[in-house]
Coordinates of C-alpha atoms and ligand atoms in Angstrom, one line a residue:
M1444 CA 0.0 0.0 0.0
T1445 CA 1.3 3.4 -0.9
Y1446 CA 1.4 5.7 2.1
K1447 CA -0.1 9.2 1.9
I1448 CA 2.1 11.6 3.8
A1449 CA 1.2 15.2 4.3
I1450 CA 4.2 17.5 4.1
L1451 CA 3.7 20.8 5.9
P1452 CA 7.0 22.8 5.8
G1453 CA 5.5 26.0 7.4
D1454 CA 7.6 29.1 7.9
G1455 CA 11.3 30.1 8.1
I1456 CA 13.7 27.3 8.7
G1457 CA 10.7 24.9 8.6
N1458 CA 11.4 25.0 4.8
D1459 CA 15.2 24.5 5.2
V1460 CA 14.8 21.4 7.3
M1461 CA 12.0 20.0 5.2
D1462 CA 14.3 20.1 2.2
A1463 CA 16.7 18.1 4.3
A1464 CA 14.0 15.6 5.1
R1465 CA 13.1 15.3 1.5
I1466 CA 16.7 14.3 0.6
I1467 CA 16.3 11.4 3.1
L1468 CA 12.9 10.4 2.0
D1469 CA 14.0 10.3 -1.7
T1470 CA 17.0 8.2 -0.7
I1471 CA 14.9 5.7 1.3
N1472 CA 12.5 5.5 -1.6
L1473 CA 9.6 4.8 0.6
D1474 CA 6.4 3.7 -1.3
A1475 CA 4.7 7.0 -0.5
E1476 CA 2.8 9.9 -2.0
Y1477 CA 3.8 13.2 -0.5
L1478 CA 1.1 15.8 -0.3
S1479 CA 2.3 19.3 0.3
G1480 CA 0.0 21.5 2.4
D1481 CA -0.3 25.2 3.4
V1482 CA 0.3 26.1 7.0
G1483 CA 1.8 29.1 8.8
W1484 CA 2.1 32.8 9.0
E1485 CA 1.6 33.6 5.4
F1486 CA -1.9 32.0 5.5
W1487 CA -2.8 33.8 8.7
C1488 CA -1.9 37.2 7.0
R1489 CA -3.6 36.4 3.7
E1490 CA -6.6 34.3 4.8
G1491 CA -7.0 34.9 8.5
N1492 CA -6.3 31.2 9.2
P1493 CA -2.8 29.7 9.6
L1494 CA -4.3 26.2 9.2
P1495 CA -6.7 26.5 6.2
D1496 CA -9.6 24.1 5.9
R1497 CA -8.0 22.6 2.7
T1498 CA -5.0 21.6 4.8
I1499 CA -7.2 19.9 7.4
E1500 CA -8.9 18.0 4.5
L1501 CA -5.5 17.0 3.2
L1502 CA -4.5 15.8 6.7
K1503 CA -7.7 13.7 7.0
E1504 CA -6.8 12.0 3.7
S1505 CA -3.2 11.3 4.9
D1506 CA -1.8 8.5 6.9
C1507 CA 0.4 10.9 8.9
C1508 CA 2.1 14.3 8.6
L1509 CA 5.6 15.6 8.6
F1510 CA 5.6 19.2 10.0
G1511 CA 8.3 21.8 9.8
A1512 CA 7.9 24.9 12.0
I1513 CA 5.6 27.8 12.1
T1514 CA 5.9 31.5 13.2
S1515 CA 3.5 32.7 15.9
K1516 CA 3.4 36.4 17.0
P1517 CA 1.7 38.2 19.9
K1518 CA -1.9 39.4 19.4
E1519 CA -1.2 43.0 18.4
E1520 CA 1.4 42.1 15.8
A1521 CA -0.8 39.3 14.5
T1522 CA -3.6 41.8 13.9
R1523 CA -1.3 44.4 12.3
E1524 CA 0.0 41.9 9.7
L1525 CA -3.5 40.6 8.9
D1526 CA -4.9 41.6 5.5
P1527 CA -6.9 44.8 6.2
A1528 CA -9.9 43.3 4.5
L1529 CA -10.1 40.6 7.3
R1530 CA -9.5 42.8 10.2
D1531 CA -13.1 43.2 11.4
K1532 CA -14.1 39.7 10.6
G1533 CA -13.6 38.4 14.1
V1534 CA -10.7 36.1 13.2
S1535 CA -8.1 35.4 15.8
Y1536 CA -4.8 33.6 15.7
Y1537 CA -4.5 30.1 17.0
S1538 CA -1.4 27.9 16.8
P1539 CA -1.8 25.3 14.0
I1540 CA 0.2 22.7 15.9
V1541 CA -2.0 23.0 19.0
A1542 CA -5.0 23.0 16.7
M1543 CA -3.8 19.8 15.0
R1544 CA -3.3 18.1 18.4
Q1545 CA -6.8 18.9 19.4
L1546 CA -8.5 18.3 16.1
F1547 CA -6.9 14.8 15.6
N1548 CA -6.9 14.0 19.3
L1549 CA -3.1 13.4 19.2
Y1550 CA -3.0 12.5 22.9
V1551 CA 0.6 11.3 23.1
N1552 CA 3.5 13.7 22.7
M1553 CA 6.7 11.5 22.6
R1554 CA 10.1 13.1 22.7
P1555 CA 13.2 11.0 22.6
C1556 CA 16.3 12.6 24.1
K1557 CA 19.3 10.5 23.3
A1558 CA 22.9 11.5 23.6
Y1559 CA 24.6 10.6 20.3
E1560 CA 28.2 9.7 20.7
G1561 CA 30.4 12.5 19.4
N1562 CA 27.9 15.3 19.9
P1563 CA 30.0 18.1 21.5
L1564 CA 26.7 19.5 22.9
N1565 CA 25.9 16.5 25.1
Y1566 CA 25.7 17.1 28.8
R1567 CA 26.7 13.5 29.4
D1568 CA 27.2 10.7 26.8
D1569 CA 25.1 8.1 28.5
I1570 CA 21.7 9.8 28.4
D1571 CA 18.8 8.0 26.7
I1572 CA 15.5 9.3 27.9
V1573 CA 12.1 9.2 26.2
V1574 CA 9.4 11.7 27.5
F1575 CA 5.7 10.9 27.2
R1576 CA 3.7 14.1 27.6
E1577 CA -0.1 14.1 27.7
N1578 CA -1.0 16.3 24.8
T1579 CA -4.6 17.3 24.9
E1580 CA -5.6 18.5 28.4
G1581 CA -4.2 19.5 31.8
L1582 CA -3.2 23.1 32.2
Y1583 CA -3.3 23.5 28.4
S1584 CA -6.9 22.5 28.1
G1585 CA -7.6 26.1 27.0
V1586 CA -10.4 26.5 29.6
E1587 CA -9.5 29.9 31.0
F1588 CA -11.3 33.0 32.3
H1589 CA -10.4 36.7 32.8
P1590 CA -12.2 38.5 34.2
L1591 CA -14.0 35.8 36.0
P1592 CA -17.7 35.4 35.0
Q1593 CA -19.9 35.6 38.1
A1594 CA -21.3 32.1 37.5
V1595 CA -17.8 30.7 37.6
R1596 CA -17.1 32.7 40.7
D1597 CA -20.2 31.4 42.4
A1598 CA -19.3 27.8 41.5
L1599 CA -15.8 28.3 42.9
S1600 CA -17.2 29.7 46.1
L1601 CA -18.4 26.2 47.0
H1602 CA -14.8 25.5 47.8
P1603 CA -13.7 26.6 51.4
R1604 CA -10.3 27.8 50.2
M1605 CA -12.0 30.5 48.1
K1606 CA -12.5 32.4 51.4
A1607 CA -8.9 33.5 51.1
F1608 CA -9.8 35.5 47.9
E1609 CA -13.0 37.1 49.1
D1610 CA -11.7 40.6 48.8
V1611 CA -10.5 40.1 45.2
T1612 CA -12.8 41.4 42.4
N1613 CA -13.7 39.3 39.3
E1614 CA -11.7 41.7 37.3
D1615 CA -8.6 41.1 39.4
M1616 CA -8.7 37.3 39.1
A1617 CA -7.6 35.1 36.3
L1618 CA -8.4 31.3 36.2
S1619 CA -6.7 28.7 34.0
C1620 CA -8.2 25.2 34.6
R1621 CA -6.0 22.2 35.1
I1622 CA -8.4 19.5 33.7
F1623 CA -7.4 15.8 34.1
T1624 CA -9.6 13.0 32.9
R1625 CA -9.2 9.4 34.0
R1626 CA -9.3 8.4 30.3
A1627 CA -6.4 10.7 29.4
C1628 CA -4.3 9.7 32.4
Q1629 CA -4.8 6.0 31.6
R1630 CA -4.0 6.3 27.9
I1631 CA -0.8 8.4 28.3
V1632 CA 0.6 6.1 31.1
R1633 CA -0.3 3.0 29.1
A1634 CA 1.4 4.4 26.0
A1635 CA 4.6 4.9 28.1
F1636 CA 4.5 1.4 29.5
E1637 CA 3.7 -0.2 26.1
Y1638 CA 6.7 1.7 24.7
A1639 CA 8.9 0.5 27.6
K1640 CA 7.8 -3.1 27.1
D1641 CA 8.4 -2.9 23.3
Q1642 CA 11.8 -1.4 23.6
G1643 CA 13.0 -3.5 26.6
R1644 CA 13.4 -0.4 28.8
K1645 CA 13.9 -1.0 32.5
S1646 CA 11.8 1.8 34.2
V1647 CA 8.9 4.2 33.8
T1648 CA 8.9 7.3 36.0
V1649 CA 5.6 9.1 36.5
I1650 CA 6.2 12.8 37.2
E1651 CA 3.5 14.8 39.1
K1652 CA 3.1 16.7 42.3
P1653 CA 0.3 14.8 44.2
N1654 CA 1.4 16.1 47.6
V1655 CA 0.2 19.6 46.7
I1656 CA -1.9 19.3 43.5
R1657 CA -3.9 16.6 45.2
E1658 CA -6.9 16.0 42.9
T1659 CA -5.4 16.2 39.4
S1660 CA -1.9 14.9 40.1
G1661 CA -3.5 12.4 42.5
L1662 CA -5.7 11.0 39.8
M1663 CA -2.8 10.6 37.5
I1664 CA -0.7 8.8 40.1
R1665 CA -3.5 6.4 41.2
E1666 CA -4.2 5.5 37.5
A1667 CA -0.5 5.1 36.9
R1668 CA -0.1 2.7 39.9
K1669 CA -2.9 0.5 38.6
I1670 CA -1.5 0.3 35.1
A1671 CA 2.1 -0.3 36.4
E1672 CA 0.8 -3.5 38.0
E1673 CA 0.1 -4.9 34.6
Y1674 CA 3.8 -4.6 33.7
P1675 CA 5.6 -6.4 36.5
G1676 CA 8.9 -6.6 34.5
I1677 CA 9.2 -2.8 34.4
E1678 CA 10.2 -0.8 37.4
F1679 CA 7.8 2.0 38.3
W1680 CA 9.0 5.1 39.9
E1681 CA 7.1 8.2 41.1
T1682 CA 8.8 11.6 41.4
N1683 CA 7.6 15.1 42.1
V1684 CA 8.2 17.4 39.2
D1685 CA 10.4 19.9 41.2
A1686 CA 12.6 17.1 42.4
M1687 CA 12.7 15.6 39.0
A1688 CA 14.2 18.8 37.5
M1689 CA 17.0 18.4 40.0
W1690 CA 17.5 14.7 39.5
L1691 CA 17.6 15.1 35.7
I1692 CA 20.6 17.5 36.1
K1693 CA 22.2 15.3 38.8
N1694 CA 21.7 11.8 37.4
P1695 CA 20.1 11.9 34.0
Q1696 CA 21.6 8.5 33.1
D1697 CA 19.4 6.8 35.7
Y1698 CA 16.2 7.6 33.8
S1699 CA 14.6 5.8 30.9
V1700 CA 10.9 6.5 30.1
L1701 CA 9.2 9.5 31.7
V1702 CA 5.5 10.1 31.7
T1703 CA 3.6 13.2 32.8
S1704 CA 0.9 15.7 32.1
N1705 CA 0.9 18.5 29.6
L1706 CA 2.6 21.5 31.2
F1707 CA 5.1 19.4 33.2
G1708 CA 5.9 17.5 30.1
D1709 CA 6.4 20.6 28.1
I1710 CA 9.0 21.8 30.7
I1711 CA 10.6 18.5 31.4
S1712 CA 11.0 17.6 27.7
D1713 CA 12.8 20.9 27.0
L1714 CA 15.1 20.2 29.9
C1715 CA 15.8 16.7 28.6
A1716 CA 16.4 18.0 25.1
Q1717 CA 19.0 20.4 26.3
L1718 CA 20.9 17.6 28.0
V1719 CA 21.5 16.1 24.6
G1720 CA 22.2 19.1 22.4
G1721 CA 19.1 21.3 22.5
L1722 CA 16.8 22.4 19.7
G1723 CA 18.9 21.0 16.8
F1724 CA 18.3 17.5 18.2
A1725 CA 14.8 17.6 19.7
S1726 CA 12.2 15.8 17.6
A1727 CA 8.6 14.8 18.7
A1728 CA 5.8 12.6 17.6
N1729 CA 2.2 13.7 18.3
M1730 CA 0.2 10.5 18.1
S1731 CA -3.4 9.2 18.3
D1732 CA -4.3 5.6 17.6
N1733 CA -4.6 6.2 13.9
F1734 CA -2.9 9.5 13.0
A1735 CA 0.3 11.2 13.9
V1736 CA 2.2 14.4 13.3
F1737 CA 6.1 14.3 13.4
E1738 CA 8.0 17.5 14.0
P1739 CA 11.3 19.0 15.1
T1740 CA 10.4 21.0 18.2
H1741 CA 12.3 24.1 17.3
G1742 CA 10.5 27.1 15.8
S1743 CA 10.9 29.0 12.5
A1744 CA 14.1 30.8 13.6
P1745 CA 13.5 33.7 11.2
K1746 CA 17.0 35.1 11.3
Y1747 CA 18.3 31.9 9.7
A1748 CA 15.4 31.3 7.3
G1749 CA 16.4 30.2 3.8
Q1750 CA 20.1 30.2 4.7
Y1751 CA 20.4 26.4 5.0
K1752 CA 22.5 27.0 8.1
V1753 CA 20.5 25.3 10.9
N1754 CA 20.9 21.7 12.1
P1755 CA 18.5 19.3 10.4
T1756 CA 19.1 16.5 12.9
A1757 CA 15.9 17.2 14.8
M1758 CA 13.9 17.0 11.6
L1759 CA 15.8 13.8 10.4
L1760 CA 15.0 12.3 13.8
A1761 CA 11.4 13.2 13.3
V1762 CA 11.5 11.3 9.9
R1763 CA 12.9 8.4 11.9
L1764 CA 10.0 8.5 14.3
M1765 CA 7.6 8.6 11.4
L1766 CA 9.2 5.5 9.8
D1767 CA 8.9 3.7 13.2
W1768 CA 5.3 4.6 13.5
L1769 CA 4.6 3.4 10.0
G1770 CA 6.2 0.1 10.9
E1771 CA 9.1 0.6 8.4
E1772 CA 11.5 -0.8 10.9
E1773 CA 14.4 -1.5 8.6
D1774 CA 14.4 2.1 7.2
A1775 CA 14.0 3.5 10.7
Q1776 CA 17.0 1.6 12.0
S1777 CA 19.1 2.4 9.0
L1778 CA 18.3 6.1 9.2
S1779 CA 19.0 6.1 12.9
R1780 CA 22.4 4.5 12.4
A1781 CA 23.2 6.9 9.6
I1782 CA 22.4 9.9 11.8
A1783 CA 24.5 8.5 14.6
S1784 CA 27.4 7.8 12.3
V1785 CA 27.5 11.3 10.9
I1786 CA 27.4 12.8 14.4
K1787 CA 30.2 10.4 15.6
D1788 CA 32.5 11.3 12.7
R1789 CA 32.4 15.0 13.7
K1790 CA 33.3 16.1 10.2
I1791 CA 30.0 17.4 8.9
Q1792 CA 28.6 19.7 11.6
T1793 CA 26.3 22.7 11.5
Y1794 CA 27.2 25.9 13.3
D1795 CA 25.5 25.0 16.6
M1796 CA 27.9 22.1 16.9
G1797 CA 30.9 24.3 16.1
G1798 CA 31.0 23.4 12.4
T1799 CA 30.5 25.2 9.1
S1800 CA 28.5 22.6 7.2
S1801 CA 25.1 23.5 5.7
T1802 CA 21.7 22.0 6.5
L1803 CA 21.7 20.1 3.2
E1804 CA 25.3 18.9 3.5
V1805 CA 24.3 17.2 6.8
A1806 CA 21.3 15.7 5.1
R1807 CA 23.4 14.4 2.2
A1808 CA 26.0 12.9 4.5
V1809 CA 23.2 11.1 6.3
A1810 CA 21.6 10.0 3.0
E1811 CA 24.9 8.5 1.8
R1812 CA 25.0 6.3 4.9
V1813 CA 21.4 5.2 4.9
Ligands
NAI750 P1 13.3 29.0 17.5 O1 13.3 27.6 17.9 O2 12.7 29.3 16.2 O3 14.8 29.5 17.5 C1 15.5 29.9 18.6 C2 17.0 29.9 18.3 O4 17.4 28.5 18.4 C3 17.3 30.2 16.9 O5 17.6 31.6 16.7 C4 18.6 29.5 16.7 O6 19.7 30.1 17.3 C5 18.3 28.2 17.5 N1 17.8 27.1 16.7 C6 16.5 26.7 16.5 N2 16.4 25.7 15.7 C7 17.7 25.3 15.4 C8 18.3 24.3 14.6 N3 17.5 23.4 14.0 N4 19.6 24.2 14.5 C9 20.4 25.1 15.1 N5 19.9 26.1 15.9 C10 18.6 26.2 16.0 O7 12.5 29.8 18.6 P2 12.1 31.4 18.7 O8 13.2 32.2 18.1 O9 11.7 31.6 20.1 O10 10.8 31.5 17.8 C11 10.8 31.8 16.4 C12 9.4 31.6 15.9 O11 9.1 30.2 15.9 C13 8.3 32.3 16.7 O12 7.4 32.8 15.9 C14 7.7 31.2 17.6 O13 6.4 31.4 17.9 C15 7.9 30.0 16.6 N6 7.9 28.7 17.2 C16 7.3 27.6 16.6 C17 7.4 26.4 17.1 C18 6.8 25.3 16.2 O14 6.5 25.4 15.1 N7 6.5 24.1 16.8 C19 8.0 26.0 18.3 C20 8.7 27.2 18.9 C21 8.6 28.4 18.4
MG751 MG1 7.6 23.4 24.5

């Protein structure tokens, strides 16, 4: 069966690294049809929608998506750059990547953070962590209020702790809801354990803060404990998120699979990425049971746009994640070895690694070894 793969380069260096990805895809010669789609700032400015409906249709027809990077700007700038004809049409900017996560229920955000031998940016050479971040709810559920509507205020006043805020007006109070569902807790923890089982990993660490955030973190921990019992061969550790930040700096080599909620996962996964070289090496898979979006986690880095200067490794690792997800194990392994080998040689390096090679030179070097 020929795969249908949506290709959304987006803005800035999203295009540079997507060209690098195409070199690899052409070399692998995957039986796939690549469907290019519009996404990003240009479409916000011209159409008032950075993720046009035609792109959503294209995604629905595809097996999965490879995403570059997009530019987002604060509210005032976004309005200023919008086509004047659209300004009073009530359109407002919304991040396409967040929209895709919600639209396609991409509940797992998986970010591998592996120290490749020879990478001068490694914090240590023996780090091999995979972060599983819940991708649809938690503090990023989008349920927020400011000022507080009176009905919400009335509902909150059912809680005895609200007495402490009695003298604060609705105007002076903002509320962002941390929503956890049993369903989402279960499926993210299960995804982490299934991965650990599949990959023969020794431990899964659930990261929350149940001693303080008793209800939401508590729910996650209780569900995690139940699921952990189904995987007796895998060690199950529980760590508070604040302590985890410390442990990850102190002993990152001790950890294997991490699982946590949306905000904590966002923070912890950036911390882990930096331990193994930072933005040029951080790729992510956003996955549901039947669709997935693979991306480097860096942004559009406008100052380098079109210069083919940035490190394509994060994007190439995203291609590797895609091949894994498609079940193309041989190609995935071979790409993975090729990336590792180019890093180990220390000859072809982009500026962030202290080298002078271009984005496409790195991609070609990897392609030669695939
Ligand atoms: P950024 O990730 O685009 O770049 C920050 C800096 O990191 C760059 O100036 C560059 O020095 C370095 N860098 C990034 N990717 C690199 C790579 N592959 N190789 C080597 N160095 C690299 O973040 P910034 O500057 O905060 O945001 C720029 C735009 O990107 C903004 O509009 C922001 O909203 C957007 N953004 C989009 C994301 C996405 O598409 N998923 C994620 C983060 C930011
Ligand atoms: Mg982030």
